């Protein structure tokens, strides 16, 4: 088999890249380790930056998003015993964000690839990348027990944090930055009307977040210990703990119901530099991970794909390698901004095991400042809504 760009990973980054390349007349094959059903079952992100929404619309993926996505003009922050306040991203930036699930985006992308006759190989096992520093890289994999090989011009590593692409770069060529947090998030999905605002809550008992997917689908998270077991968290216990962490008025307004999904996620910040090795280009979680506080992960995958697709289009259409050569630096500027924001919000809104009375006062003082300062709110709004893509 031969293609122009071999894309490893059929998550949002890989599928969106294939979709945009196709619109530029560039041929690709996506290799995904899991079945399509498995990929579509994963429940993850839900909040899209203004630039992500704009890009999805521009590349013809706006129809269902416009119909089913819930436009939102900011998020609330609440902490123990006080009224919540609203970070009005619309007011400060003039832009709107959107609540629209990653699951829905992935469905839309699969539908678009199918309609365009795109090649997606699912259950591709033992994917290996070869000759990445030559002009003729190739990818081998097993499918249905047979070994296959794809020759290509470029390889896009979109295979998430645990994928093979980043690991195909020699250690000496990669610098990594890693920070673990001493807690995770326990999340549930319930078929109940969501709390009207997306609301981040800080409480001595720990962080909590009320989010949404649609008028009858809600997503809630609470901070939990790393050794938490799902079986110890029946729905009643989850709701009780969730409500204990929000202000009373908010707790009274939460509509509870049986969960339809429950999952645990550890929190981590990780960046690998550079995002290129020879003809391999990394995009999305393959190159960086952020804690979900601030909802940046999927949005970064989208901005990487924007930069990479533009760079590849420039090379194929005009023979201009400028953007491809600058890809890693440009993508990383945006990545580090989001890493900083999500780290800052994680520190501000979570209870850390060794927190002292002083640490507690510092958080309260920061939250007081944020609640009372238009400048502080404008700064957060600008970053939350998403820094514009670079020209
Ligand atoms: P993905 O989605 O992990 O997709 C990678 C794909 O590659 C496949 N793969 C392989 N394929 C072939 N060969 C191999 N060796 C392979 N190894 C892996 C995998 O099966 C998979 O299909 O990475 P991608 O595309 O870069 O997308 C990144 C996003 O999924 C991620 O950043 C977000 O979900 C993060 N995130 C959020 N991001 C936001 O922007 N807004 C949010 O509100 C938000 N909330 C969240 C989140 C992540 C969470 N978890 C579970 C970590 C909430 C949570 C709880
Ligand atoms: C979500 O809806 O899943 C969500 C929302 C905001 C975040 C993280 C996750 O910061």
Coordinates of C-alpha atoms and ligand atoms in Angstrom, one line a residue:
X1 CA 0.0 0.0 0.0
X2 CA 1.1 3.6 -0.6
X3 CA -0.3 6.8 0.7
X4 CA 1.0 10.4 1.2
X5 CA 0.4 10.6 4.9
X6 CA 0.2 7.6 7.2
X7 CA -1.8 8.6 10.3
X8 CA -1.4 6.6 13.5
X9 CA -4.4 6.7 15.7
X10 CA -8.1 7.2 14.9
X11 CA -9.0 9.5 17.8
X12 CA -10.1 13.1 17.2
X13 CA -6.6 14.3 16.2
X14 CA -6.1 11.5 13.6
X15 CA -9.6 11.6 12.1
X16 CA -9.6 15.4 11.9
X17 CA -6.2 15.4 10.2
X18 CA -7.4 12.9 7.6
X19 CA -10.5 14.9 7.0
X20 CA -8.7 18.2 6.5
X21 CA -5.9 16.7 4.3
X22 CA -8.6 15.2 2.1
X23 CA -10.1 18.6 1.6
X24 CA -6.7 19.7 0.3
X25 CA -6.5 16.7 -2.0
X26 CA -3.9 14.9 0.1
X27 CA -4.3 11.2 0.5
X28 CA -4.0 9.4 3.9
X29 CA -4.6 6.1 5.7
X30 CA -5.6 6.1 9.4
X31 CA -4.4 3.1 11.5
X32 CA -6.4 2.6 14.7
X33 CA -5.6 -0.1 17.2
X34 CA -9.1 -0.4 18.6
X35 CA -12.5 -1.2 17.1
X36 CA -14.6 1.7 16.0
X37 CA -17.2 0.8 18.6
X38 CA -14.6 1.0 21.3
X39 CA -13.3 4.4 20.2
X40 CA -16.9 5.8 20.1
X41 CA -17.7 4.5 23.6
X42 CA -15.0 6.5 25.3
X43 CA -16.5 9.5 27.1
X44 CA -14.0 12.4 27.4
X45 CA -14.0 16.0 26.6
X46 CA -17.0 18.3 26.4
X47 CA -16.0 21.9 26.1
X48 CA -14.8 23.4 22.8
X49 CA -12.9 26.7 22.5
X50 CA -14.2 29.3 20.1
X51 CA -11.4 28.6 17.6
X52 CA -12.1 24.8 17.7
X53 CA -15.8 25.5 16.9
X54 CA -14.8 27.9 14.1
X55 CA -12.4 25.4 12.5
X56 CA -14.9 22.5 12.7
X57 CA -17.5 24.7 11.0
X58 CA -15.0 25.8 8.3
X59 CA -14.1 22.3 7.4
X60 CA -17.7 21.2 7.0
X61 CA -18.3 19.6 10.3
X62 CA -20.6 22.2 11.7
X63 CA -24.1 20.9 10.9
X64 CA -24.8 18.7 13.9
X65 CA -22.6 20.8 16.1
X66 CA -24.8 23.8 15.3
X67 CA -27.9 21.8 16.0
X68 CA -27.0 19.9 19.1
X69 CA -24.1 21.8 20.6
X70 CA -24.9 24.1 23.6
X71 CA -23.4 27.5 23.1
X72 CA -22.0 28.8 26.4
X73 CA -20.7 32.2 27.3
X74 CA -18.5 31.4 30.2
X75 CA -18.2 29.2 33.3
X76 CA -18.9 29.8 37.0
X77 CA -16.5 29.3 39.9
X78 CA -17.8 28.5 43.4
X79 CA -16.2 27.8 46.6
X80 CA -17.3 26.7 50.0
X81 CA -19.8 28.9 51.7
X82 CA -19.9 31.7 49.1
X83 CA -21.9 32.5 46.1
X84 CA -20.5 31.5 42.7
X85 CA -19.3 34.0 40.3
X86 CA -19.2 33.9 36.5
X87 CA -16.2 34.2 34.2
X88 CA -18.0 35.9 31.3
X89 CA -15.9 34.8 28.3
X90 CA -18.4 36.3 25.9
X91 CA -18.3 39.7 27.5
X92 CA -14.5 39.9 27.7
X93 CA -13.6 38.3 24.4
X94 CA -16.7 38.6 22.2
X95 CA -16.5 34.9 21.5
X96 CA -18.6 31.9 22.5
X97 CA -17.6 28.5 23.5
X98 CA -19.6 25.3 23.1
X99 CA -20.5 22.2 25.1
X100 CA -20.4 19.4 22.5
X101 CA -19.0 16.0 23.4
X102 CA -15.9 14.4 22.0
X103 CA -17.9 11.3 21.4
X104 CA -20.2 13.4 19.0
X105 CA -17.2 14.9 17.3
X106 CA -15.7 11.5 16.7
X107 CA -19.0 10.2 15.3
X108 CA -19.2 13.2 13.0
X109 CA -15.6 12.6 11.8
X110 CA -16.2 8.9 11.2
X111 CA -19.3 9.7 9.2
X112 CA -17.4 12.3 7.1
X113 CA -14.5 9.9 6.5
X114 CA -17.0 7.2 5.4
X115 CA -18.8 9.6 3.1
X116 CA -15.6 10.6 1.4
X117 CA -14.4 7.0 1.0
X118 CA -11.5 7.6 3.5
X119 CA -9.4 4.7 4.5
X120 CA -9.4 3.8 8.2
X121 CA -8.0 0.5 9.2
X122 CA -9.3 -0.5 12.6
X123 CA -7.9 -3.2 14.8
X124 CA -4.4 -2.5 13.4
X125 CA -2.1 -4.4 15.7
X126 CA 1.7 -4.0 16.3
X127 CA 2.0 -0.8 14.4
X128 CA 5.7 0.1 13.8
X129 CA 7.3 3.1 12.2
X130 CA 10.4 2.7 10.1
X131 CA 13.0 4.9 8.3
X132 CA 11.6 8.1 9.8
X133 CA 14.7 10.1 9.0
X134 CA 14.8 9.0 5.3
X135 CA 12.7 10.5 2.4
X136 CA 10.7 7.2 2.3
X137 CA 9.4 6.3 5.7
X138 CA 7.0 3.3 6.1
X139 CA 4.7 1.8 8.6
X140 CA 4.1 -1.9 9.2
X141 CA 1.2 -3.5 11.1
X142 CA -0.8 -6.7 11.5
X143 CA -4.4 -6.9 10.4
X144 CA -6.4 -10.1 10.6
X145 CA -3.3 -12.1 11.3
X146 CA -1.4 -10.9 8.1
X147 CA 1.5 -8.4 8.1
X148 CA 0.9 -5.2 6.0
X149 CA 3.1 -2.3 5.0
X150 CA 2.3 1.2 4.0
X151 CA 4.9 3.4 2.2
X152 CA 4.4 7.1 2.7
X153 CA 5.9 10.6 2.5
X154 CA 5.1 11.6 6.1
X155 CA 3.8 9.9 9.3
X156 CA 1.5 11.7 11.7
X157 CA 1.6 10.4 15.2
X158 CA -1.9 10.9 16.6
X159 CA -2.0 7.9 18.8
X160 CA -2.5 9.4 22.2
X161 CA -0.4 9.3 25.2
X162 CA 0.2 5.5 25.2
X163 CA 0.8 5.2 21.5
X164 CA 3.8 4.0 19.6
X165 CA 4.7 7.2 17.7
X166 CA 6.3 9.2 20.4
X167 CA 8.2 6.1 21.5
X168 CA 9.6 5.7 18.0
X169 CA 11.7 8.9 18.6
X170 CA 15.1 8.0 20.1
X171 CA 15.3 9.2 23.7
X172 CA 18.3 11.4 23.0
X173 CA 16.2 13.4 20.5
X174 CA 13.3 14.1 22.8
X175 CA 13.0 16.2 25.9
X176 CA 10.1 15.4 28.2
X177 CA 8.5 17.4 31.0
X178 CA 6.3 15.5 33.3
X179 CA 4.2 16.4 36.4
X180 CA 1.8 14.1 38.1
X181 CA -0.8 15.3 40.6
X182 CA -1.7 13.4 43.8
X183 CA -5.3 12.8 42.9
X184 CA -7.7 12.0 40.0
X185 CA -11.2 12.8 38.8
X186 CA -14.2 10.4 39.3
X187 CA -16.7 11.3 36.6
X188 CA -20.3 10.3 35.9
X189 CA -22.7 10.8 33.1
X190 CA -26.4 10.9 33.9
X191 CA -29.5 11.4 31.8
X192 CA -30.7 14.4 33.9
X193 CA -31.1 18.1 33.0
X194 CA -27.7 19.7 33.7
X195 CA -27.0 22.5 36.1
X196 CA -27.5 25.7 33.9
X197 CA -23.8 26.9 34.1
X198 CA -20.7 24.8 33.8
X199 CA -19.4 25.3 37.3
X200 CA -16.0 24.6 38.9
X201 CA -16.2 24.2 42.7
X202 CA -13.5 24.4 45.2
X203 CA -14.1 22.9 48.7
X204 CA -12.0 21.7 51.6
X205 CA -13.3 18.2 50.8
X206 CA -11.9 18.6 47.2
X207 CA -12.8 19.9 43.8
X208 CA -16.1 19.3 42.0
X209 CA -17.3 20.2 38.5
X210 CA -20.8 20.3 37.0
X211 CA -20.8 20.1 33.2
X212 CA -23.2 19.2 30.4
X213 CA -23.6 17.5 27.0
X214 CA -27.2 18.2 26.1
X215 CA -30.5 19.3 27.6
X216 CA -30.9 15.8 29.1
X217 CA -27.4 14.7 29.6
X218 CA -25.1 15.9 32.4
X219 CA -21.5 15.3 33.3
X220 CA -20.2 15.6 36.8
X221 CA -16.8 15.1 38.3
X222 CA -15.3 15.0 41.8
X223 CA -11.6 15.0 42.8
X224 CA -10.7 11.6 44.2
X225 CA -7.7 9.8 45.6
X226 CA -5.5 7.9 43.2
X227 CA -6.4 4.5 44.7
X228 CA -10.2 5.1 44.4
X229 CA -12.1 2.1 43.1
X230 CA -15.3 2.6 41.1
X231 CA -17.1 -0.2 43.0
X232 CA -16.8 1.9 46.2
X233 CA -18.7 4.7 44.6
X234 CA -22.4 3.8 44.1
X235 CA -24.4 6.7 42.7
X236 CA -25.9 7.7 46.0
X237 CA -22.4 8.2 47.5
X238 CA -21.3 10.1 44.5
X239 CA -24.2 12.6 44.6
X240 CA -23.9 13.1 48.3
X241 CA -20.2 13.9 48.0
X242 CA -20.8 16.1 44.9
X243 CA -23.4 18.1 46.7
X244 CA -21.3 18.5 49.8
X245 CA -18.7 20.3 47.7
X246 CA -21.0 22.9 46.2
X247 CA -22.6 26.0 47.7
X248 CA -26.0 25.1 49.2
X249 CA -28.1 26.9 46.6
X250 CA -26.3 25.0 43.9
X251 CA -26.6 21.7 45.7
X252 CA -30.4 22.2 46.0
X253 CA -30.7 22.8 42.3
X254 CA -28.7 19.7 41.1
X255 CA -31.1 17.1 39.6
X256 CA -29.7 13.7 40.4
X257 CA -30.4 10.4 38.7
X258 CA -28.8 7.0 37.9
X259 CA -25.5 7.2 36.2
X260 CA -25.1 5.7 32.8
X261 CA -21.3 5.8 32.9
X262 CA -18.7 6.2 35.6
X263 CA -14.9 6.5 35.1
X264 CA -11.7 7.5 36.8
X265 CA -8.9 9.6 35.3
X266 CA -5.6 10.5 36.9
X267 CA -4.3 14.0 36.4
X268 CA -1.1 14.8 34.7
X269 CA 0.8 17.5 32.8
X270 CA 3.3 16.1 30.2
X271 CA 5.0 17.7 27.2
X272 CA 7.5 16.1 24.7
X273 CA 9.7 18.4 22.7
X274 CA 10.1 18.7 19.7
X275 CA 6.9 17.4 18.2
X276 CA 8.9 16.2 15.1
X277 CA 11.5 13.6 14.4
X278 CA 12.5 13.4 10.7
X279 CA 9.3 12.8 8.8
X280 CA 7.3 11.9 11.9
X281 CA 5.0 14.7 13.3
X282 CA 3.3 14.3 16.6
X283 CA -0.1 15.8 17.3
X284 CA -2.6 15.8 20.2
X285 CA -2.2 13.6 23.3
X286 CA 0.7 11.8 21.6
X287 CA 2.9 14.8 22.3
X288 CA 1.2 16.4 25.4
X289 CA -1.2 15.8 28.2
X290 CA -2.9 18.3 30.4
X291 CA -5.1 17.8 33.5
X292 CA -8.8 18.3 32.4
X293 CA -9.2 21.4 34.6
X294 CA -9.7 24.1 32.0
X295 CA -10.8 21.7 29.2
X296 CA -7.8 22.1 27.0
X297 CA -6.7 18.6 25.8
X298 CA -9.0 18.1 22.9
X299 CA -8.7 21.8 21.9
X300 CA -4.9 21.4 21.7
X301 CA -5.3 18.3 19.6
X302 CA -7.4 20.4 17.2
X303 CA -4.9 23.3 17.1
X304 CA -2.0 20.9 16.4
X305 CA -4.0 19.4 13.6
X306 CA -4.8 22.9 12.2
X307 CA -1.1 23.8 12.1
X308 CA 0.0 20.4 10.8
X309 CA -2.6 20.2 8.0
X310 CA -1.8 23.7 6.9
X311 CA 1.9 22.9 6.8
X312 CA 1.4 19.7 4.8
X313 CA -0.9 21.5 2.4
X314 CA 1.8 24.2 1.8
X315 CA 4.4 21.5 1.1
X316 CA 2.2 19.5 -1.4
X317 CA 0.5 22.5 -3.1
X318 CA 3.3 25.0 -3.2
X319 CA 6.5 23.2 -2.3
X320 CA 6.8 25.6 0.7
X321 CA 8.2 23.8 3.8
X322 CA 8.2 26.9 6.0
X323 CA 5.2 25.9 8.1
X324 CA 6.3 22.3 8.3
X325 CA 9.7 23.3 9.6
X326 CA 8.1 25.7 12.1
X327 CA 5.4 23.2 13.1
X328 CA 6.8 22.0 16.4
X329 CA 7.7 25.5 17.7
X330 CA 4.4 27.0 16.7
X331 CA 2.3 24.2 18.1
X332 CA 4.4 24.1 21.3
X333 CA 3.8 27.9 22.0
X334 CA 0.1 27.2 22.2
X335 CA 0.7 23.9 24.1
X336 CA 2.7 25.6 26.9
X337 CA 0.1 28.3 27.3
X338 CA -2.6 25.6 27.9
X339 CA -0.3 23.5 30.1
X340 CA 0.2 26.6 32.3
X341 CA -3.5 27.5 32.5
X342 CA -4.6 23.9 33.3
X343 CA -1.8 23.6 35.9
X344 CA -2.8 26.9 37.5
X345 CA -6.5 26.0 37.6
X346 CA -5.7 22.6 39.0
X347 CA -3.6 24.1 41.8
X348 CA -6.2 26.7 42.5
X349 CA -9.3 24.5 42.6
X350 CA -8.0 21.2 44.2
X351 CA -7.2 20.2 47.7
X352 CA -3.7 18.8 47.9
X353 CA -2.8 16.2 50.5
X354 CA -0.1 18.3 52.3
X355 CA -2.0 21.6 52.1
X356 CA -1.4 23.8 55.1
X357 CA -3.5 26.6 56.6
X358 CA -1.3 29.0 54.7
X359 CA -1.9 27.2 51.4
X360 CA -5.6 27.3 52.0
X361 CA -5.5 31.1 52.6
X362 CA -3.5 31.6 49.4
X363 CA -6.1 29.8 47.4
X364 CA -8.9 31.8 49.1
X365 CA -7.1 35.0 48.4
X366 CA -6.5 34.2 44.7
X367 CA -10.2 33.3 44.4
X368 CA -11.2 36.5 46.1
X369 CA -9.0 38.4 43.7
X370 CA -10.5 36.6 40.7
X371 CA -14.0 37.2 42.0
X372 CA -13.5 40.9 42.5
X373 CA -11.1 41.9 39.6
X374 CA -12.3 42.5 36.1
X375 CA -8.7 42.4 34.9
X376 CA -8.2 39.0 36.5
X377 CA -11.4 37.7 35.0
X378 CA -10.6 39.1 31.5
X379 CA -7.2 37.4 31.6
X380 CA -8.8 34.0 32.5
X381 CA -11.5 34.5 29.9
X382 CA -9.0 35.2 27.2
X383 CA -7.2 31.9 27.9
X384 CA -10.3 29.9 28.6
X385 CA -11.9 30.8 25.3
X386 CA -8.6 29.9 23.6
X387 CA -5.7 31.9 22.3
X388 CA -6.1 32.5 18.5
X389 CA -4.2 30.2 16.1
X390 CA -1.0 31.8 14.7
X391 CA -0.7 32.9 11.1
Ligands
LIG1 P1 -6.9 10.0 21.8 O1 -8.3 10.5 21.9 O2 -6.2 9.3 22.9 O3 -6.8 9.1 20.4 C1 -5.6 8.3 20.1 C2 -6.1 7.1 19.3 O4 -4.9 6.4 19.0 C3 -5.2 5.0 19.2 N1 -3.9 4.3 19.4 C4 -3.3 3.6 18.5 N2 -3.6 3.3 17.2 C5 -2.7 2.5 16.5 N3 -1.6 2.0 17.0 C6 -1.2 2.3 18.3 N4 -0.1 1.8 18.8 C7 -2.1 3.1 19.1 N5 -2.1 3.5 20.4 C8 -3.2 4.2 20.6 C9 -6.1 5.0 20.4 O5 -6.9 3.8 20.5 C10 -7.0 6.2 20.2 O6 -8.1 5.9 19.4 O7 -5.9 11.2 21.4 P2 -6.2 12.6 20.5 O8 -6.8 12.2 19.2 O9 -4.9 13.3 20.5 O10 -7.3 13.4 21.3 C11 -7.0 14.0 22.6 C12 -8.2 14.0 23.4 O11 -8.8 12.7 23.4 C13 -7.9 14.5 24.9 O12 -7.0 15.5 24.9 C14 -9.2 15.0 25.6 O13 -10.1 14.0 25.8 C15 -8.8 15.6 27.0 N6 -10.0 16.0 27.7 C16 -10.6 17.2 27.5 N7 -10.2 18.0 26.5 C17 -10.8 19.1 26.2 O14 -10.4 19.9 25.3 N8 -12.0 19.5 26.8 C18 -12.5 18.8 27.8 O15 -13.5 19.1 28.4 C19 -11.8 17.6 28.2 N9 -12.2 16.8 29.2 C20 -10.5 15.2 28.8 C21 -11.6 15.7 29.5 C22 -9.9 14.0 29.1 C23 -10.4 13.2 30.1 N10 -9.8 12.0 30.4 C24 -10.5 10.8 30.4 C25 -8.3 11.9 30.4 C26 -12.1 14.9 30.5 C27 -11.5 13.7 30.9 C28 -12.1 13.0 32.1
LIG2 C1 -16.5 18.0 30.6 O1 -17.6 18.4 30.3 O2 -16.2 16.7 30.4 C2 -15.5 18.9 31.1 C3 -15.8 20.3 31.2 C4 -14.8 21.2 31.7 C5 -13.6 20.7 32.0 C6 -13.3 19.3 31.9 C7 -14.2 18.4 31.4 O3 -12.7 21.5 32.5

